[in-house]
Coordinates of N, CA, C and O in Angstrom, one line a residue:
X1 N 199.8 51.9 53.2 CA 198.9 51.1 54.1 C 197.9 51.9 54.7 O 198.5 52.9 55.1
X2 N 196.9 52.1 55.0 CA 195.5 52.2 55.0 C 195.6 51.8 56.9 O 195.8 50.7 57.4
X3 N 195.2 53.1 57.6 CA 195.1 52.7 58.6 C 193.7 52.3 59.3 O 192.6 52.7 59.2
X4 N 194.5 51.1 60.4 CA 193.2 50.0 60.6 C 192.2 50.5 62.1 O 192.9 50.9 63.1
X5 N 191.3 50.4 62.2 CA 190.5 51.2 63.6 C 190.3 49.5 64.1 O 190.0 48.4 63.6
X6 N 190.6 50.0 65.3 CA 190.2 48.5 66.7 C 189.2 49.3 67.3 O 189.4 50.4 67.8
X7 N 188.1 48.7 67.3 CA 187.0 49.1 68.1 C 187.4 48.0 70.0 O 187.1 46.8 70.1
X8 N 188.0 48.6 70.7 CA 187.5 47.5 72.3 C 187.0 47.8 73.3 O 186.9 48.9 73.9
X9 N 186.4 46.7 73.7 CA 185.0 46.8 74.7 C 185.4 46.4 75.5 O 186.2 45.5 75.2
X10 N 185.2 46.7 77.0 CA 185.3 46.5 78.5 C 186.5 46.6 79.0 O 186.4 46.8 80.2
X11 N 187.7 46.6 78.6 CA 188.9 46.6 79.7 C 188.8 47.9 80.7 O 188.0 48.8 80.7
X12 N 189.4 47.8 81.3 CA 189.2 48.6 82.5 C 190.7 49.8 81.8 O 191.3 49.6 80.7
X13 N 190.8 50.7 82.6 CA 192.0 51.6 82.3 C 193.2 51.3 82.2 O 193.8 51.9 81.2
X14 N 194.0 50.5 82.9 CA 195.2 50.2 82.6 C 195.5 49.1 81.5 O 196.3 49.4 80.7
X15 N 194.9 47.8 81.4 CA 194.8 47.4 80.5 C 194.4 48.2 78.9 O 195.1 48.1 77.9
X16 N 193.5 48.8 79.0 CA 193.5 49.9 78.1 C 194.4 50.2 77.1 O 194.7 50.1 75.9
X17 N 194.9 50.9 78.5 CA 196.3 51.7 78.0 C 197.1 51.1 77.4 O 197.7 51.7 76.4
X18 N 197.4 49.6 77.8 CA 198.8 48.9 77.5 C 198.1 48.3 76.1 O 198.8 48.4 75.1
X19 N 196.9 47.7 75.8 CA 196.5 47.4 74.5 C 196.7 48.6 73.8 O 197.8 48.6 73.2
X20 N 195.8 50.0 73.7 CA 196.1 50.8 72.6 C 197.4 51.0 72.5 O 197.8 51.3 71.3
X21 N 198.4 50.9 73.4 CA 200.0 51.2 73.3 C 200.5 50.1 72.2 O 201.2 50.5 71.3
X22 N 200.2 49.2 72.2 CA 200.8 48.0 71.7 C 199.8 48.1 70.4 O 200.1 47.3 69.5
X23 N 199.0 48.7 70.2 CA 198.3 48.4 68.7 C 198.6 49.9 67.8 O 198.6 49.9 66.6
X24 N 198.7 50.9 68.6 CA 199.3 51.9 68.1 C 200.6 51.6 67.6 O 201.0 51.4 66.5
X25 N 201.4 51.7 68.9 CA 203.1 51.0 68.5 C 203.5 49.8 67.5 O 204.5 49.6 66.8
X26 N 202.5 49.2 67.6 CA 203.3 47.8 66.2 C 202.4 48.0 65.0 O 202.9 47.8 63.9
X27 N 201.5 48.3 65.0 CA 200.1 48.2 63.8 C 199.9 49.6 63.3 O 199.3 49.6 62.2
X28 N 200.2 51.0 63.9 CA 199.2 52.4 64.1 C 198.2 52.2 64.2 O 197.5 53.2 64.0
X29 N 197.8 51.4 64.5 CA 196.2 51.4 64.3 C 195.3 52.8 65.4 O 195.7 53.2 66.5
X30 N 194.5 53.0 64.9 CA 193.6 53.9 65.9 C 192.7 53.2 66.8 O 192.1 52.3 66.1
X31 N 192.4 53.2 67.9 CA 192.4 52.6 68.9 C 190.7 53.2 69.2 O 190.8 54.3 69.7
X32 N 189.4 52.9 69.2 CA 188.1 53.1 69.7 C 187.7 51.9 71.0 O 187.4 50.7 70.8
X33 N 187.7 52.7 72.2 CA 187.2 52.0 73.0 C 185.9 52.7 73.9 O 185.6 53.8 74.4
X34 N 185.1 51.4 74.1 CA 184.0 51.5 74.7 C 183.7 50.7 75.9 O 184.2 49.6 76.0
X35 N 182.9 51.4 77.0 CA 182.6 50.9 78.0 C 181.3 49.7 78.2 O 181.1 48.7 78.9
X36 N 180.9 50.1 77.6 CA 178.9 49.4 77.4 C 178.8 49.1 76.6 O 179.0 49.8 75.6
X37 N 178.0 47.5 76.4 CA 177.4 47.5 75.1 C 176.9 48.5 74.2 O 177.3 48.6 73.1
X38 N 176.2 49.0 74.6 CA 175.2 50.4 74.1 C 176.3 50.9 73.6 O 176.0 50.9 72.4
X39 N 177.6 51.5 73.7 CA 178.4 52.4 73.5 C 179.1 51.9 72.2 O 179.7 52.5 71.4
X40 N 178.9 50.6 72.2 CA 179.7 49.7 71.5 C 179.0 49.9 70.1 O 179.4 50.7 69.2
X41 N 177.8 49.0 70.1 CA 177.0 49.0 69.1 C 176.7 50.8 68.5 O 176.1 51.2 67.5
X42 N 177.2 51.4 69.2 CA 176.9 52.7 68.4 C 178.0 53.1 67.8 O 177.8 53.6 66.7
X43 N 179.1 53.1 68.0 CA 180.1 52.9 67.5 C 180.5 52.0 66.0 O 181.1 52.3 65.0
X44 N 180.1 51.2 66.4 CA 179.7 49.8 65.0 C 179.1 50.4 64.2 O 179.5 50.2 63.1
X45 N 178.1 51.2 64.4 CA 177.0 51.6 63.3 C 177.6 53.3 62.7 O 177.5 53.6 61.6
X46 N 178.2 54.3 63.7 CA 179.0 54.9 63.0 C 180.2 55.0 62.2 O 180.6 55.8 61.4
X47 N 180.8 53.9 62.6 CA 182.7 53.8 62.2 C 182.9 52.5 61.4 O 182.4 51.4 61.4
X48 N 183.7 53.0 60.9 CA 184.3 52.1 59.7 C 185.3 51.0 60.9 O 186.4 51.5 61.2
X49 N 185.2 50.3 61.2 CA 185.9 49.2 62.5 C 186.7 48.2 61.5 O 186.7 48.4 60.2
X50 N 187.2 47.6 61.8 CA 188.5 46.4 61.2 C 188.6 45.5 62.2 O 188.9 44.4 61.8
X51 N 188.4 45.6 63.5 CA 188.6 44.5 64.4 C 187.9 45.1 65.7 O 187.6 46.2 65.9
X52 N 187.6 43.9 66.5 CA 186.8 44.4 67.3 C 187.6 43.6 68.8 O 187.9 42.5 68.5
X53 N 187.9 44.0 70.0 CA 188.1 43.2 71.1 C 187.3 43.7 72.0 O 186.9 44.9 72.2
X54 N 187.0 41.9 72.7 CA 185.7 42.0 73.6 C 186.6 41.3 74.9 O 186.9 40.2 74.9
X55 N 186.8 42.5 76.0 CA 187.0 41.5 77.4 C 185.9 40.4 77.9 O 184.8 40.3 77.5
X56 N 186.5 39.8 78.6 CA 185.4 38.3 79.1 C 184.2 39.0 80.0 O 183.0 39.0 79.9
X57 N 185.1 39.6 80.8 CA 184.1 40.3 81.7 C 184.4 41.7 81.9 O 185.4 42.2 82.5
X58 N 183.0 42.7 81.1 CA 183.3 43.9 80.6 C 183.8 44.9 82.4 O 183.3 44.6 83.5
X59 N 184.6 45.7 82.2 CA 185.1 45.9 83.7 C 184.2 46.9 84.3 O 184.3 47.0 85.5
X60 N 183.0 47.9 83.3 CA 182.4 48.5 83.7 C 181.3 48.3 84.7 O 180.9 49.0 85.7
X61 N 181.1 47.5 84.3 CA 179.6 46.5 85.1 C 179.3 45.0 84.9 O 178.3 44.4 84.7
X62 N 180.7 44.6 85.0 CA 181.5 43.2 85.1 C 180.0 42.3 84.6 O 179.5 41.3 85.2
X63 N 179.3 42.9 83.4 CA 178.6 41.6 81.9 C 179.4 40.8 81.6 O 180.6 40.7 81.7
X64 N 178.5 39.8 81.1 CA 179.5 38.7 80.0 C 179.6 39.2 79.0 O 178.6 39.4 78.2
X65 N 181.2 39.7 78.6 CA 181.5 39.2 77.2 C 181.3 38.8 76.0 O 181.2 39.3 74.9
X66 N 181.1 37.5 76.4 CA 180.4 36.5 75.8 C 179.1 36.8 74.8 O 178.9 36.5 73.6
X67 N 178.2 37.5 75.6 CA 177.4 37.7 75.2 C 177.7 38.6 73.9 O 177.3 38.3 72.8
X68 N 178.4 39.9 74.1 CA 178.5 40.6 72.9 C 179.8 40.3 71.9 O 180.5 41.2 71.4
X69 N 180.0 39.0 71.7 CA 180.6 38.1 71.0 C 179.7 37.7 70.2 O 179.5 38.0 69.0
X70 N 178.7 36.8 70.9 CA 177.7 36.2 69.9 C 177.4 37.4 69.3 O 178.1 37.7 68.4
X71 N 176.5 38.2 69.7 CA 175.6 39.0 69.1 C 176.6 39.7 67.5 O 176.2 39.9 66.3
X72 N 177.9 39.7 68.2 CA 178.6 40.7 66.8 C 179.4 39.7 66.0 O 180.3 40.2 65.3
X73 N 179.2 38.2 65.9 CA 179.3 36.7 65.4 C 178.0 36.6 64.3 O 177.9 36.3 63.1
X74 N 176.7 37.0 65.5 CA 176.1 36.5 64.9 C 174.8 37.9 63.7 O 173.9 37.7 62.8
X75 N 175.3 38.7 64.2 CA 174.3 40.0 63.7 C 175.3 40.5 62.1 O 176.5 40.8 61.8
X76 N 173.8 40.3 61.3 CA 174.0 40.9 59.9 C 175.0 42.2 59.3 O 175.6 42.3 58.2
X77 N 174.9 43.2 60.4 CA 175.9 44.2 60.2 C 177.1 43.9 61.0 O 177.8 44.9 61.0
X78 N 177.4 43.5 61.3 CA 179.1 42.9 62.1 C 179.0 41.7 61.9 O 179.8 41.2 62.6
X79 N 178.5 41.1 61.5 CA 179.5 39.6 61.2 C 180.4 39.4 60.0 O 180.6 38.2 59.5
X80 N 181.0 40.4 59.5 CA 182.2 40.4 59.2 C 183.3 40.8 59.4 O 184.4 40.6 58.9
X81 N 182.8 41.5 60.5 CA 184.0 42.5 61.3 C 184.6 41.5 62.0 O 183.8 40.9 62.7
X82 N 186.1 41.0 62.1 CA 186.8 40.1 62.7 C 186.6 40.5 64.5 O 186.9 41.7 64.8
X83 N 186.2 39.7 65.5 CA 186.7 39.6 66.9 C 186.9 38.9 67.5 O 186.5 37.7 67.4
X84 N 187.8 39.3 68.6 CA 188.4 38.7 69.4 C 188.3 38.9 70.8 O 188.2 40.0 71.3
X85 N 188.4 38.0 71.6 CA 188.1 37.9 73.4 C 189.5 37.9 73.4 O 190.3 37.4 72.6
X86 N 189.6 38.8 74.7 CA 190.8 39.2 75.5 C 190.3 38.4 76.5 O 189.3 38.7 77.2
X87 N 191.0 37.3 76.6 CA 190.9 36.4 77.8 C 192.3 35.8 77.9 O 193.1 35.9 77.0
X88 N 192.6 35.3 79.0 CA 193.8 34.5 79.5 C 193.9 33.4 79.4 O 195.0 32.8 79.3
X89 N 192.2 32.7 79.3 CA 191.5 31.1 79.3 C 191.4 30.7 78.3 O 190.5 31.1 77.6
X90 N 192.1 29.7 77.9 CA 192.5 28.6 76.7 C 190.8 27.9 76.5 O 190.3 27.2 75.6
X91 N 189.9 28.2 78.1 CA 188.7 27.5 77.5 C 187.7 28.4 76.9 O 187.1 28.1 75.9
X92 N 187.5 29.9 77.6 CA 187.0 30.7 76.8 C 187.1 31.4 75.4 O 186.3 31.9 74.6
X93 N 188.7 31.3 75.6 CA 189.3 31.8 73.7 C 188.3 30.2 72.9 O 187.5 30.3 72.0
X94 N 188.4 29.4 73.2 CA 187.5 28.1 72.0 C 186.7 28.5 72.3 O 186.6 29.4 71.5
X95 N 185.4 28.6 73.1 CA 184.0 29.2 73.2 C 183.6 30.5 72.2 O 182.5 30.8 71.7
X96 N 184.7 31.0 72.2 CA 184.7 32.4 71.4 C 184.8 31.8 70.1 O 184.0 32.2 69.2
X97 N 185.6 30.9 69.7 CA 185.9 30.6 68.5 C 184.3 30.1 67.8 O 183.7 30.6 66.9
X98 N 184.0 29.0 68.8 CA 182.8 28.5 68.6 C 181.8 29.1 68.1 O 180.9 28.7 67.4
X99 N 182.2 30.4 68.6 CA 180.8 31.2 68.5 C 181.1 31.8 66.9 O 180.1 31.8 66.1
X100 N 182.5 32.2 66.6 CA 182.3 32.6 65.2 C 183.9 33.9 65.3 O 184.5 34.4 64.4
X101 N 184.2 33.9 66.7 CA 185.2 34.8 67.2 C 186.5 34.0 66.2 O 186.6 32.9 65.8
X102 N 187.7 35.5 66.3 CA 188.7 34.6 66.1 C 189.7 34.5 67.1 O 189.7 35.3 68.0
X103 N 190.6 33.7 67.1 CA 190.8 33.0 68.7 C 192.0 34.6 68.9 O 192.7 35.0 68.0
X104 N 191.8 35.1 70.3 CA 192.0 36.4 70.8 C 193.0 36.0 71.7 O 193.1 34.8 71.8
X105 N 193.6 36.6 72.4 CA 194.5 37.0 73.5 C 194.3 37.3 74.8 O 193.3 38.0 75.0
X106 N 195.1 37.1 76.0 CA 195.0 37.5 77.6 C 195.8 38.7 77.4 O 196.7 39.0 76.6
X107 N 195.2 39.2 78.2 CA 196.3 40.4 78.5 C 198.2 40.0 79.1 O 199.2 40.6 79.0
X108 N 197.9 38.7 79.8 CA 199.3 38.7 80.6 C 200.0 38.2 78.9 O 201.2 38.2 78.7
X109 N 199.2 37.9 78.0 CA 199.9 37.3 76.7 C 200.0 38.5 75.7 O 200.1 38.1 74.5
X110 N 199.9 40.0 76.0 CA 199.9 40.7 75.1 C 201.5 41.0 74.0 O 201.6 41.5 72.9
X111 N 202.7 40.5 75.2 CA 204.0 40.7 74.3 C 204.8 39.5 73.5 O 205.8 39.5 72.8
X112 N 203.6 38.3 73.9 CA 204.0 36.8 72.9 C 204.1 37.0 71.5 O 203.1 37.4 71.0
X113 N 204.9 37.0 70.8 CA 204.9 36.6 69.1 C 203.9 36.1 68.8 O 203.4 36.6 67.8
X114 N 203.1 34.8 69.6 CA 201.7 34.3 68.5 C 200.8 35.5 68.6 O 200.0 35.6 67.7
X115 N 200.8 36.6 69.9 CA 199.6 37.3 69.7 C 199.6 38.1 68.4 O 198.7 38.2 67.6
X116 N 201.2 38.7 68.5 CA 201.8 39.8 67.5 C 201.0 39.1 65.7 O 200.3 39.5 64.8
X117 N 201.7 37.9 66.0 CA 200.5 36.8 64.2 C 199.1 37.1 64.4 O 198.3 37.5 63.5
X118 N 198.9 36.9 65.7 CA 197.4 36.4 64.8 C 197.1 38.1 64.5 O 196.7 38.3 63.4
X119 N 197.3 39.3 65.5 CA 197.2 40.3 65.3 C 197.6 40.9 64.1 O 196.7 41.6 63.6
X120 N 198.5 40.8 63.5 CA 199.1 40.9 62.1 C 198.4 40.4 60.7 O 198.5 41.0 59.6
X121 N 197.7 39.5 61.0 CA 196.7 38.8 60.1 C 195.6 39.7 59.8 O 195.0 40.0 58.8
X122 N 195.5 40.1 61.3 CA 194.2 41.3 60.3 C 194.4 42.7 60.7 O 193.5 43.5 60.7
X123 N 195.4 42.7 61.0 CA 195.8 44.3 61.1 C 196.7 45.3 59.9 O 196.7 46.5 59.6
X124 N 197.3 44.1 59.4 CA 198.5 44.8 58.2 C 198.1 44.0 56.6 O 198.8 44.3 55.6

């Protein structure tokens, strides 16, 4: 198996931690995380990515989310790259979806079995 890189944007440090823990520990995956859009998008353009997670509200300089959902939904070079919002809100995961996202996870939901599926689906 072919290991999978998670590119994630905005969580703050402890969240962080407990995502790369939990994507290392069940998936190996290698864990790329970014603070800023800017940091993001450059990363996209150097690295081979497999999945992408976008907090709602990036913790660096508390942006919308949102916004760099659409843009990596809707832009020629990442709109194939699968993502997902790390949100808690049953209304924002469908907004995300809307946009082109695939429906993502809260952090207080990171040890549920459905996250572990949908995660699984494009991780392994």
């Amino acid at each position: 198996m072919t290991q999978k890189t998670v590119l994630s944007i905005g969580q703050c440090r402890p969240d962080q931690a407990a995502i790369s823990h939990y994507l290392t520990s069940h998936f190996q995956a290698r864990v790329l995380t970014a603070d800023l859009p800017t940091d993001a998008y450059q990363l996209l353009r150097e690295q081979s990515i497999d999945l992408v997670l976008v907090n709602r509200k990036l913790d660096a300089d508390y942006s919308d989310g949102m916004e760099i959902v659409q843009h990596l939904c809707t832009d020629e070079l990442t709109a194939k790259i699968p993502v997902m919002l790390v949100s808690n809100f049953a209304e924002w995961q469908e907004k995300a979806v809307e946009m082109g996202a695939v429906y993502g996870f809260g952090k207080a939901e990171l040890n549920r079995p459905e996250t572990k599926q949908r995660l699984s689906a494009l991780l392994q």
